[in-house]
Short mmCIF file of C-alpha atoms in Angstrom, two decimals:
data_model
loop_
_atom_site.label_atom_id
_atom_site.label_comp_id
_atom_site.label_asym_id
_atom_site.label_seq_id
_atom_site.Cartn_x
_atom_site.Cartn_y
_atom_site.Cartn_z
CA MET A 1 103.59 115.27 101.49
CA SER A 2 100.76 113.36 102.76
CA THR A 3 99.34 113.86 106.64
CA GLN A 4 98.08 110.31 106.43
CA PRO A 5 100.23 107.41 107.74
CA ILE A 6 98.44 104.64 105.28
CA MET A 7 98.72 104.78 101.37
CA ASN A 8 95.68 105.92 99.86
CA THR A 9 94.54 102.98 98.44
CA TYR A 10 91.07 102.22 99.65
CA ALA A 11 87.98 104.66 98.85
CA ARG A 12 86.93 103.71 102.79
CA LEU A 13 83.35 104.47 104.24
CA SER A 14 83.74 106.76 107.08
CA VAL A 15 83.46 104.05 109.82
CA ALA A 16 85.40 102.12 112.13
CA PHE A 17 84.33 99.07 113.47
CA ASP A 18 85.04 98.31 117.18
CA HIS A 19 83.88 94.39 117.66
CA GLY A 20 81.35 92.14 115.55
CA GLU A 21 79.04 89.14 116.93
CA GLY A 22 77.57 87.32 114.53
CA SER A 23 75.97 88.84 111.15
CA TRP A 24 76.25 92.31 113.35
CA LEU A 25 79.44 94.52 113.83
CA TYR A 26 79.62 97.17 116.21
CA ASP A 27 81.12 100.72 115.84
CA THR A 28 83.49 102.91 117.97
CA ASP A 29 80.11 104.91 118.63
CA GLY A 30 78.22 102.01 119.49
CA HIS A 31 76.05 101.80 116.50
CA LYS A 32 75.44 98.01 114.92
CA TYR A 33 75.30 97.00 111.52
CA LEU A 34 73.86 94.03 109.97
CA ASP A 35 77.02 92.76 107.74
CA ALA A 36 75.91 91.37 104.38
CA LEU A 37 79.43 91.85 102.86
CA SER A 38 81.24 89.35 105.28
CA GLY A 39 84.67 91.50 104.85
CA ILE A 40 84.15 90.15 101.24
CA ALA A 41 83.30 86.63 101.62
CA VAL A 42 85.76 85.89 104.22
CA CYS A 43 84.09 85.55 107.27
CA GLY A 44 81.98 83.08 106.50
CA LEU A 45 81.20 82.03 110.27
CA GLY A 46 80.63 85.12 111.08
CA HIS A 47 82.31 88.12 113.75
CA ALA A 48 83.54 86.27 116.81
CA HIS A 49 82.47 82.98 116.12
CA PRO A 50 83.83 80.39 119.27
CA ALA A 51 85.03 77.60 117.32
CA VAL A 52 87.74 79.78 115.72
CA THR A 53 88.18 82.00 118.60
CA THR A 54 89.66 79.09 120.62
CA ALA A 55 91.16 77.30 118.35
CA ILE A 56 93.51 80.85 117.76
CA SER A 57 93.62 81.69 121.21
CA GLU A 58 94.68 77.91 121.95
CA GLN A 59 97.25 78.09 119.06
CA ALA A 60 98.51 81.03 120.40
CA SER A 61 99.43 80.16 123.52
CA GLN A 62 101.37 76.92 122.24
CA LEU A 63 103.23 77.92 118.89
CA ILE A 64 102.65 80.86 116.43
CA HIS A 65 105.19 80.18 113.41
CA THR A 66 108.38 77.90 112.59
CA SER A 67 108.70 77.83 109.36
CA ASN A 68 108.42 75.38 106.19
CA LEU A 69 111.79 74.13 106.61
CA TYR A 70 110.13 72.16 109.28
CA THR A 71 107.09 69.44 109.96
CA ILE A 72 103.85 71.52 111.00
CA PRO A 73 101.50 68.96 111.89
CA ASN A 74 98.13 71.69 111.68
CA GLN A 75 99.45 72.18 108.22
CA GLU A 76 99.29 68.72 107.43
CA ARG A 77 96.04 68.11 109.25
CA LEU A 78 94.34 70.93 107.09
CA ALA A 79 95.76 69.59 103.96
CA ARG A 80 94.28 66.14 104.59
CA ARG A 81 91.20 67.41 105.36
CA LEU A 82 91.12 69.86 101.82
CA THR A 83 92.56 67.19 99.79
CA GLN A 84 89.34 64.54 101.20
CA ILE A 85 86.84 67.59 100.65
CA SER A 86 88.14 68.66 96.88
CA GLY A 87 89.10 65.23 95.61
CA MET A 88 92.85 66.70 94.99
CA ASP A 89 95.85 65.27 95.63
CA SER A 90 97.85 67.98 97.81
CA VAL A 91 98.05 71.49 98.66
CA PHE A 92 100.67 74.96 98.72
CA PHE A 93 99.73 76.83 100.91
CA GLY A 94 100.12 80.92 100.80
CA ASN A 95 98.44 83.93 102.96
CA SER A 96 96.02 84.98 100.23
CA GLY A 97 94.03 84.25 97.13
CA ALA A 98 96.22 85.91 94.91
CA GLU A 99 99.49 83.99 96.19
CA ALA A 100 96.98 80.74 95.44
CA ASN A 101 96.51 81.80 91.99
CA GLU A 102 100.51 82.67 91.81
CA ALA A 103 101.46 79.40 92.41
CA ALA A 104 98.81 77.86 90.30
CA ILE A 105 99.95 80.50 87.13
CA LYS A 106 103.26 79.15 87.76
CA LEU A 107 102.60 75.60 88.28
CA ALA A 108 101.17 75.97 84.53
CA ARG A 109 103.81 77.76 83.48
CA ARG A 110 106.05 74.88 84.78
CA TYR A 111 103.73 72.37 83.45
CA GLY A 112 104.21 73.99 79.92
CA HIS A 113 107.90 73.86 80.05
CA GLY A 114 108.00 70.43 81.04
CA LYS A 115 106.07 69.72 77.47
CA GLY A 116 108.96 71.27 75.90
CA ILE A 117 106.87 74.68 75.02
CA ASP A 118 108.95 77.79 75.48
CA GLN A 119 106.29 80.44 75.88
CA PRO A 120 103.17 78.28 77.39
CA VAL A 121 99.84 80.26 77.18
CA THR A 122 96.74 80.41 79.91
CA ILE A 123 93.53 81.48 78.73
CA VAL A 124 91.61 83.34 81.27
CA MET A 125 88.47 85.45 80.70
CA ASP A 126 87.32 89.07 80.34
CA GLY A 127 85.67 90.47 83.58
CA SER A 128 87.83 87.96 85.49
CA PHE A 129 89.63 88.94 88.54
CA HIS A 130 92.58 86.96 90.49
CA GLY A 131 94.59 89.21 92.34
CA ARG A 132 96.62 92.22 92.41
CA THR A 133 100.03 90.93 92.13
CA MET A 134 102.01 91.08 88.24
CA ALA A 135 101.08 87.98 87.25
CA THR A 136 97.62 88.01 88.65
CA LEU A 137 96.49 91.36 87.49
CA SER A 138 97.31 90.82 84.12
CA ALA A 139 95.77 87.64 84.28
CA THR A 140 92.81 89.44 85.66
CA GLY A 141 90.12 90.97 82.66
CA ASN A 142 89.24 94.46 84.35
CA ARG A 143 91.36 97.25 82.65
CA ALA A 144 91.27 99.32 85.31
CA VAL A 145 93.16 96.76 87.46
CA GLN A 146 95.73 96.54 85.36
CA ALA A 147 95.93 100.47 84.44
CA GLY A 148 99.29 102.14 85.41
CA PHE A 149 101.08 98.49 85.72
CA GLU A 150 102.61 98.28 82.34
CA PRO A 151 104.38 96.34 81.13
CA LEU A 152 102.07 93.39 82.10
CA VAL A 153 102.91 89.89 82.56
CA SER A 154 102.65 88.10 79.21
CA GLY A 155 101.62 84.26 78.57
CA PHE A 156 97.53 85.44 78.89
CA VAL A 157 95.12 84.64 76.30
CA ARG A 158 91.38 85.76 76.89
CA ALA A 159 88.51 84.67 76.26
CA PRO A 160 84.93 85.83 76.75
CA PHE A 161 83.20 84.57 79.75
CA ASN A 162 80.66 81.58 79.53
CA ASP A 163 81.68 81.39 75.77
CA VAL A 164 82.99 77.87 74.91
CA GLU A 165 83.27 78.18 71.07
CA ALA A 166 85.69 81.19 71.94
CA VAL A 167 87.81 78.66 73.97
CA ARG A 168 87.64 76.24 70.92
CA LYS A 169 88.83 78.79 68.22
CA ILE A 170 91.80 79.96 70.60
CA ALA A 171 92.34 76.17 71.10
CA ALA A 172 92.65 75.51 67.05
CA ASN A 173 95.24 78.55 66.57
CA ASN A 174 97.06 78.62 69.56
CA PRO A 175 99.42 75.67 70.00
CA ASN A 176 101.03 77.36 73.48
CA VAL A 177 98.05 76.88 75.03
CA VAL A 178 98.60 74.49 78.39
CA ALA A 179 95.49 75.56 80.72
CA ILE A 180 92.26 77.70 81.54
CA LEU A 181 92.09 79.76 84.99
CA VAL A 182 88.30 80.42 85.01
CA GLU A 183 86.11 81.33 88.04
CA PRO A 184 83.44 79.49 88.51
CA ILE A 185 81.40 82.48 89.03
CA GLN A 186 82.76 86.08 88.73
CA GLY A 187 82.45 87.89 91.88
CA GLU A 188 83.98 91.03 91.72
CA GLY A 189 83.10 91.51 88.00
CA GLY A 190 79.38 91.39 89.51
CA VAL A 191 78.02 87.77 90.46
CA VAL A 192 78.16 86.60 86.89
CA ILE A 193 76.64 82.85 86.95
CA PRO A 194 77.64 80.70 83.49
CA ALA A 195 75.49 78.04 82.07
CA ASP A 196 75.18 75.18 83.93
CA ASP A 197 77.60 72.92 81.84
CA TYR A 198 79.88 75.80 81.43
CA LEU A 199 82.75 73.90 83.61
CA ASN A 200 81.70 70.51 82.24
CA GLN A 201 82.44 71.72 78.48
CA LEU A 202 85.58 73.76 79.77
CA ARG A 203 86.73 70.47 81.23
CA ASP A 204 86.35 68.17 78.26
CA ILE A 205 88.08 70.86 75.96
CA CYS A 206 90.66 70.65 78.78
CA ASP A 207 90.87 66.64 78.48
CA GLU A 208 90.65 66.83 74.62
CA HIS A 209 94.21 69.25 74.45
CA ASP A 210 95.96 67.75 77.24
CA TRP A 211 95.48 71.27 79.44
CA LEU A 212 95.24 71.87 82.81
CA LEU A 213 91.83 73.11 83.96
CA MET A 214 92.74 75.52 86.86
CA LEU A 215 89.66 77.22 89.04
CA ASP A 216 89.68 80.18 90.79
CA GLU A 217 87.55 79.30 94.15
CA VAL A 218 89.13 82.11 96.12
CA GLN A 219 85.35 83.62 96.76
CA THR A 220 83.08 80.90 95.75
CA GLY A 221 84.87 77.95 98.03
CA ASN A 222 84.39 77.24 101.86
CA GLY A 223 80.30 76.30 101.13
CA ARG A 224 79.55 79.86 99.98
CA THR A 225 77.76 78.61 96.75
CA GLY A 226 75.69 75.78 98.14
CA SER A 227 78.55 73.21 98.29
CA TYR A 228 82.05 73.37 99.53
CA PHE A 229 83.54 74.24 96.44
CA ALA A 230 81.67 75.00 93.71
CA TYR A 231 82.76 72.82 90.82
CA GLN A 232 81.13 69.99 93.09
CA GLN A 233 77.77 71.04 91.59
CA ASN A 234 79.55 70.29 87.98
CA ASN A 235 80.23 66.47 89.33
CA ILE A 236 83.82 67.05 87.74
CA LEU A 237 87.52 67.59 89.30
CA PRO A 238 89.75 70.21 87.94
CA ASP A 239 93.35 69.48 87.83
CA VAL A 240 93.83 72.86 89.86
CA VAL A 241 91.89 74.41 92.71
CA THR A 242 92.74 78.03 94.39
CA THR A 243 90.75 79.20 97.48
CA ALA A 244 91.17 81.55 100.11
CA LYS A 245 88.77 84.13 102.03
CA GLY A 246 86.49 82.40 103.84
CA LEU A 247 89.28 79.49 104.81
CA GLY A 248 90.54 81.51 107.10
CA ASN A 249 87.48 83.27 108.89
CA GLY A 250 89.52 86.29 108.53
CA VAL A 251 93.03 84.86 109.37
CA PRO A 252 95.11 85.35 106.42
CA ILE A 253 95.64 82.03 104.32
CA GLY A 254 95.10 81.00 100.40
CA ALA A 255 95.62 77.35 99.25
CA CYS A 256 96.45 76.06 95.73
CA LEU A 257 95.25 72.36 95.48
CA ALA A 258 96.02 69.98 92.65
CA ARG A 259 95.97 66.68 91.05
CA GLY A 260 97.15 63.80 89.38
CA LYS A 261 100.10 65.47 86.86
CA ALA A 262 99.50 68.83 88.31
CA ALA A 263 100.54 67.91 91.73
CA GLU A 264 104.01 66.57 90.68
CA ILE A 265 104.83 69.47 89.25
CA LEU A 266 105.97 71.71 92.19
CA ILE A 267 109.25 70.41 93.84
CA PRO A 268 111.55 71.76 96.34
CA GLY A 269 113.19 75.20 95.57
CA THR A 270 110.47 75.92 92.78
CA HIS A 271 107.72 78.12 95.01
CA GLY A 272 107.59 78.76 99.34
CA SER A 273 106.49 80.97 100.98
CA THR A 274 107.76 82.28 104.65
CA TYR A 275 104.49 82.81 106.58
CA GLY A 276 102.24 79.93 104.39
CA GLY A 277 100.15 77.50 106.30
CA ASN A 278 101.74 78.21 109.70
CA PRO A 279 100.48 76.38 112.93
CA LEU A 280 98.30 79.75 113.57
CA CYS A 281 96.32 79.76 110.07
CA CYS A 282 96.14 76.48 109.39
CA ALA A 283 94.55 76.34 113.10
CA ALA A 284 92.00 78.62 112.49
CA ALA A 285 91.88 77.21 109.14
CA LEU A 286 90.86 73.67 111.14
CA ALA A 287 88.23 75.18 113.06
CA VAL A 288 86.65 76.38 109.89
CA VAL A 289 86.58 73.32 107.77
CA ASP A 290 85.38 71.37 110.79
CA THR A 291 82.47 73.79 111.31
CA ILE A 292 81.48 73.90 107.49
CA THR A 293 81.02 70.34 107.08
CA ASN A 294 79.75 69.39 110.32
CA ASP A 295 77.19 72.10 110.73
CA LYS A 296 76.19 71.55 106.78
CA LEU A 297 76.61 75.16 106.58
CA ASP A 298 77.29 74.64 102.40
CA LYS A 299 73.67 73.47 102.48
CA ARG A 300 72.29 76.15 104.73
CA ALA A 301 73.75 78.14 102.29
CA ALA A 302 72.23 76.92 99.30
CA GLU A 303 68.99 77.10 101.19
CA LEU A 304 68.75 80.68 102.77
CA GLY A 305 70.88 82.07 99.39
CA ASP A 306 67.85 81.38 97.73
CA GLN A 307 65.32 82.35 99.92
CA ILE A 308 67.04 85.61 99.98
CA ALA A 309 66.97 85.88 96.39
CA ASP A 310 63.66 85.40 96.33
CA GLY A 311 62.82 87.62 98.82
CA PHE A 312 64.39 90.72 96.86
CA ARG A 313 62.45 88.81 93.55
CA ASP A 314 59.38 89.37 95.31
CA GLN A 315 60.04 92.89 96.63
CA LEU A 316 62.15 94.29 93.72
CA GLY A 317 60.23 92.49 90.86
CA SER A 318 58.35 95.05 89.62
CA SER A 319 60.63 97.73 89.84
CA GLU A 320 62.14 99.20 86.18
CA SER A 321 65.49 100.29 88.20
CA VAL A 322 66.24 96.65 88.35
CA LYS A 323 66.87 94.45 86.02
CA GLU A 324 67.84 90.98 87.33
CA VAL A 325 68.38 89.38 91.05
CA ARG A 326 70.61 85.90 90.61
CA ASN A 327 72.38 84.29 93.07
CA LYS A 328 74.34 80.76 93.65
CA GLY A 329 74.15 79.87 97.51
CA MET A 330 75.20 82.86 99.72
CA MET A 331 76.91 84.69 96.33
CA ILE A 332 73.80 87.15 95.77
CA ALA A 333 73.25 90.31 93.11
CA ILE A 334 70.66 92.97 92.53
CA GLU A 335 71.40 94.13 88.95
CA LEU A 336 70.18 97.45 88.64
CA SER A 337 69.64 99.80 84.87
CA GLU A 338 71.88 102.25 86.08
CA ALA A 339 74.64 102.99 88.01
CA GLY A 340 74.05 102.88 91.98
CA SER A 341 77.53 103.95 93.26
CA GLU A 342 76.41 105.79 96.31
CA LEU A 343 73.85 102.78 97.42
CA ALA A 344 76.70 101.25 99.87
CA VAL A 345 76.77 104.76 101.63
CA LEU A 346 73.43 105.02 102.08
CA ALA A 347 72.97 101.55 102.95
CA LYS A 348 75.63 101.81 105.66
CA VAL A 349 74.00 104.97 107.22
CA LYS A 350 70.46 102.88 107.56
CA GLY A 351 72.74 100.14 109.49
CA VAL A 352 73.71 97.32 106.51
CA LEU A 353 76.89 96.51 104.52
CA LEU A 354 77.34 95.68 101.08
CA ASN A 355 79.08 97.05 98.36
CA ILE A 356 78.51 97.84 94.87
CA THR A 357 80.40 96.23 91.75
CA GLY A 358 79.94 95.51 87.83
CA GLY A 359 80.82 98.52 86.82
CA GLY A 360 78.66 100.24 89.38
CA LYS A 361 75.52 98.64 88.74
CA VAL A 362 75.61 95.37 91.01
CA VAL A 363 74.68 95.23 94.43
CA ARG A 364 76.57 92.30 96.17
CA LEU A 365 75.80 90.58 99.00
CA LEU A 366 77.68 87.93 100.54
CA PRO A 367 76.15 87.25 103.83
CA PRO A 368 77.50 85.22 106.87
CA LEU A 369 76.42 81.25 106.19
CA THR A 370 75.38 81.56 109.52
CA MET A 371 72.75 84.23 109.14
CA THR A 372 69.66 83.79 111.12
CA ASP A 373 66.20 83.86 109.15
CA SER A 374 65.23 86.82 110.75
CA GLU A 375 68.28 88.61 109.42
CA ALA A 376 67.80 87.39 106.12
CA LYS A 377 64.51 88.77 106.57
CA LEU A 378 65.79 92.33 107.98
CA LEU A 379 68.30 92.33 104.69
CA VAL A 380 65.80 91.65 102.43
CA ASN A 381 63.38 94.18 103.62
CA THR A 382 66.22 97.11 104.39
CA VAL A 383 68.28 96.93 101.05
CA SER A 384 64.90 96.87 98.95
CA ARG A 385 63.24 100.05 100.34
CA ILE A 386 67.07 101.40 100.80
CA ILE A 387 66.96 100.49 96.38
CA LYS A 388 63.43 101.53 95.84
CA VAL A 389 64.21 105.03 97.46
CA TYR A 390 67.33 105.28 96.15
CA MET A 391 66.23 104.58 92.54
CA ALA A 392 62.74 106.76 92.78
CA ASP A 393 60.83 104.02 92.64
CA GLU A 394 58.75 105.52 95.62
#
């Protein structure tokens, strides 16, 4: 019998944090760490942001939860803000990105049945990550996530990411396709950035075949890539967009937004959530949305992300151990020529929090959008030095 009361589902680093402030976390021994991961793109406003703290405190003193059996004014206010920003028509609120994607998958299937398709199919991409519920892990393009959970949920067909012709071939051979579910940038896959017109071409294919274009912006949304949503840089509108992570700055909330024909598909009795969109999480999210938009943090992310990436290119560009530095706003990747799985441990020892993804070869950085210029410089200098030492370039 295990002596630990928590299931062994995470390979945790040996550190526990006591409190945070801005871009910094402090452990139980008083050591401080520059947080370049933001709780995996969650704390976009950094830690203990005053607007979020005030919103949570004030709302908790009034009302935390009722039920979606009743009107929730904060939920309506948040939905209105998100639809105004996104160009969508309506929102379903859940508690996570996986739940938001689950709602999108259900929406696509119901859309297909409405068209008389008994076995509707959604195109998903190799290397993708959409969550760990049964439907979302089945949609995910990573065999390691799926292993041991068979039988998987059917109704998905896979295409290589950033390969429009592969999608066209599927369209020509599978009459049951009703939707495409795709990340604008693959985060867990290693910050893989597609061609500039990739989403535009997928939009055209969906229009041609009357499919739904569904974008998973769980990680890319809420200002991280340089606009509130990544697709806004392509001047298109999806039919469905999901988001979570940075929406609550640590308070669990997810959202599935839809427009046009997609916004009318889910009706009473077809989907729901006990906690989704409760007064507390919506109060926190409203504070986040207002801060991002009022302080223009999406624009700040574009500028600072490029500044950080350029700094890494300057310091690591001559290293044979570094294949590429790439970024879209504050989604930053340093791709190594060989596995660097221990870099996260070494970085922690040096006072920086980051993680390794993309099969162990990609250093992924997701700093707070509120990071200062001096903190960004410290991040570049420290991580560059760690990589050079670890990869024996020095």
